[in-house]
CSV table of C-alpha atoms in Angstrom, one decimal:
chain,number,residue,atom,x,y,z
X,1,MET,CA,-12.7,-13.7,-21.0
X,2,THR,CA,-14.0,-11.7,-23.8
X,3,HIS,CA,-18.3,-12.8,-22.9
X,4,LEU,CA,-17.2,-11.1,-19.1
X,5,PHE,CA,-16.5,-7.6,-21.2
X,6,LYS,CA,-19.2,-7.7,-23.6
X,7,SER,CA,-21.8,-7.8,-21.0
X,8,ARG,CA,-20.4,-5.1,-19.2
X,9,PRO,CA,-19.0,-2.5,-21.7
X,10,GLY,CA,-17.0,0.3,-21.0
X,11,TRP,CA,-15.9,-2.0,-17.7
X,12,GLY,CA,-12.7,-0.6,-16.4
X,13,LEU,CA,-12.9,2.4,-17.8
X,14,SER,CA,-15.5,3.9,-16.8
X,15,SER,CA,-17.3,1.4,-14.2
X,16,ALA,CA,-19.0,2.8,-11.4
X,17,ARG,CA,-17.6,0.2,-9.1
X,18,TYR,CA,-14.3,0.5,-10.3
X,19,ALA,CA,-14.5,4.4,-10.0
X,20,ARG,CA,-15.8,4.1,-6.4
X,21,LEU,CA,-13.0,1.7,-5.4
X,22,GLY,CA,-10.3,3.9,-7.1
X,23,GLN,CA,-9.1,0.8,-8.9
X,24,ALA,CA,-9.7,1.6,-12.7
X,25,PRO,CA,-6.7,2.3,-14.1
X,26,SER,CA,-6.7,4.1,-17.4
X,27,GLY,CA,-5.3,1.3,-19.3
X,28,PHE,CA,-7.9,-1.6,-18.0
X,29,THR,CA,-7.6,-4.5,-20.3
X,30,GLU,CA,-8.7,-8.1,-20.4
X,31,GLY,CA,-5.4,-9.7,-19.5
X,32,MET,CA,-5.4,-7.6,-16.1
X,33,LEU,CA,-8.2,-10.0,-14.9
X,34,HIS,CA,-6.6,-13.0,-15.6
X,35,TYR,CA,-4.5,-13.0,-12.3
X,36,PRO,CA,-7.2,-11.9,-9.9
X,37,ILE,CA,-9.8,-14.7,-11.3
X,38,GLY,CA,-6.7,-17.5,-11.0
X,39,ASP,CA,-6.4,-16.0,-7.4
X,40,VAL,CA,-9.7,-16.3,-6.9
X,41,LEU,CA,-10.2,-19.7,-8.2
X,42,ALA,CA,-7.0,-20.9,-6.4
X,43,GLN,CA,-8.7,-19.8,-3.0
X,44,ASN,CA,-11.4,-21.9,-3.4
X,45,ARG,CA,-10.3,-25.1,-4.4
X,46,ASP,CA,-12.5,-27.0,-2.4
X,47,GLN,CA,-15.6,-24.8,-3.0
X,48,ILE,CA,-15.4,-25.3,-6.8
X,49,ALA,CA,-15.0,-28.9,-6.2
X,50,THR,CA,-18.4,-29.3,-4.4
X,51,ILE,CA,-20.1,-27.3,-7.4
X,52,GLY,CA,-18.5,-29.4,-9.6
X,53,PRO,CA,-18.2,-29.1,-13.6
X,54,ASN,CA,-21.8,-28.9,-14.3
X,55,GLY,CA,-22.9,-26.5,-11.3
X,56,THR,CA,-23.2,-23.3,-10.4
X,57,GLY,CA,-22.4,-21.1,-7.7
X,58,GLN,CA,-20.8,-17.6,-6.4
X,59,ILE,CA,-16.9,-17.8,-5.0
X,60,ARG,CA,-15.2,-14.8,-3.0
X,61,GLY,CA,-11.5,-13.9,-2.7
X,62,CYS,CA,-9.3,-11.7,-1.7
X,63,VAL,CA,-6.8,-10.4,-3.9
X,64,ASN,CA,-4.2,-7.3,-2.9
X,65,GLY,CA,-6.8,-6.1,-0.4
X,66,ILE,CA,-9.4,-6.1,-2.7
X,67,TRP,CA,-12.8,-8.8,-2.4
X,68,TYR,CA,-14.0,-10.1,-5.6
X,69,THR,CA,-17.0,-12.6,-6.5
X,70,LEU,CA,-16.9,-15.3,-8.8
X,71,GLY,CA,-20.1,-16.8,-10.2
X,72,LEU,CA,-19.4,-20.3,-12.1
X,73,GLN,CA,-21.9,-21.5,-14.5
X,74,ARG,CA,-21.7,-25.1,-16.2
X,75,GLY,CA,-17.8,-24.9,-15.3
X,76,ARG,CA,-17.3,-21.3,-16.9
X,77,VAL,CA,-16.7,-18.4,-15.6
X,78,GLY,CA,-20.0,-16.2,-15.7
X,79,GLN,CA,-19.8,-13.0,-13.2
X,80,PHE,CA,-16.6,-11.1,-11.6
X,81,PHE,CA,-16.5,-8.5,-10.1
X,82,PRO,CA,-15.0,-6.3,-7.0
X,83,ILE,CA,-16.7,-6.2,-3.9
X,84,GLY,CA,-14.2,-3.9,-2.1
X,85,PRO,CA,-12.0,-3.5,0.0
X,86,GLN,CA,-12.4,-5.0,4.0
């Protein structure tokens, strides 16, 4: 998970997307990402199976009323960002 934070310095504390959505608590940590990522993965088991362990693709899921996009590359999570409430 640390690679997600290295690619987005200050993510969660001053991110424009989180600030716009009003979802940036002052104590945002890496541990807070585990639940939404796991939930989005669980919602899209069939799509993940079609992408396969070495494939690349994006999936979307809703957690607590906020939609997220999760990018997979070679079986790893490479992207994870909120789209917004819908």
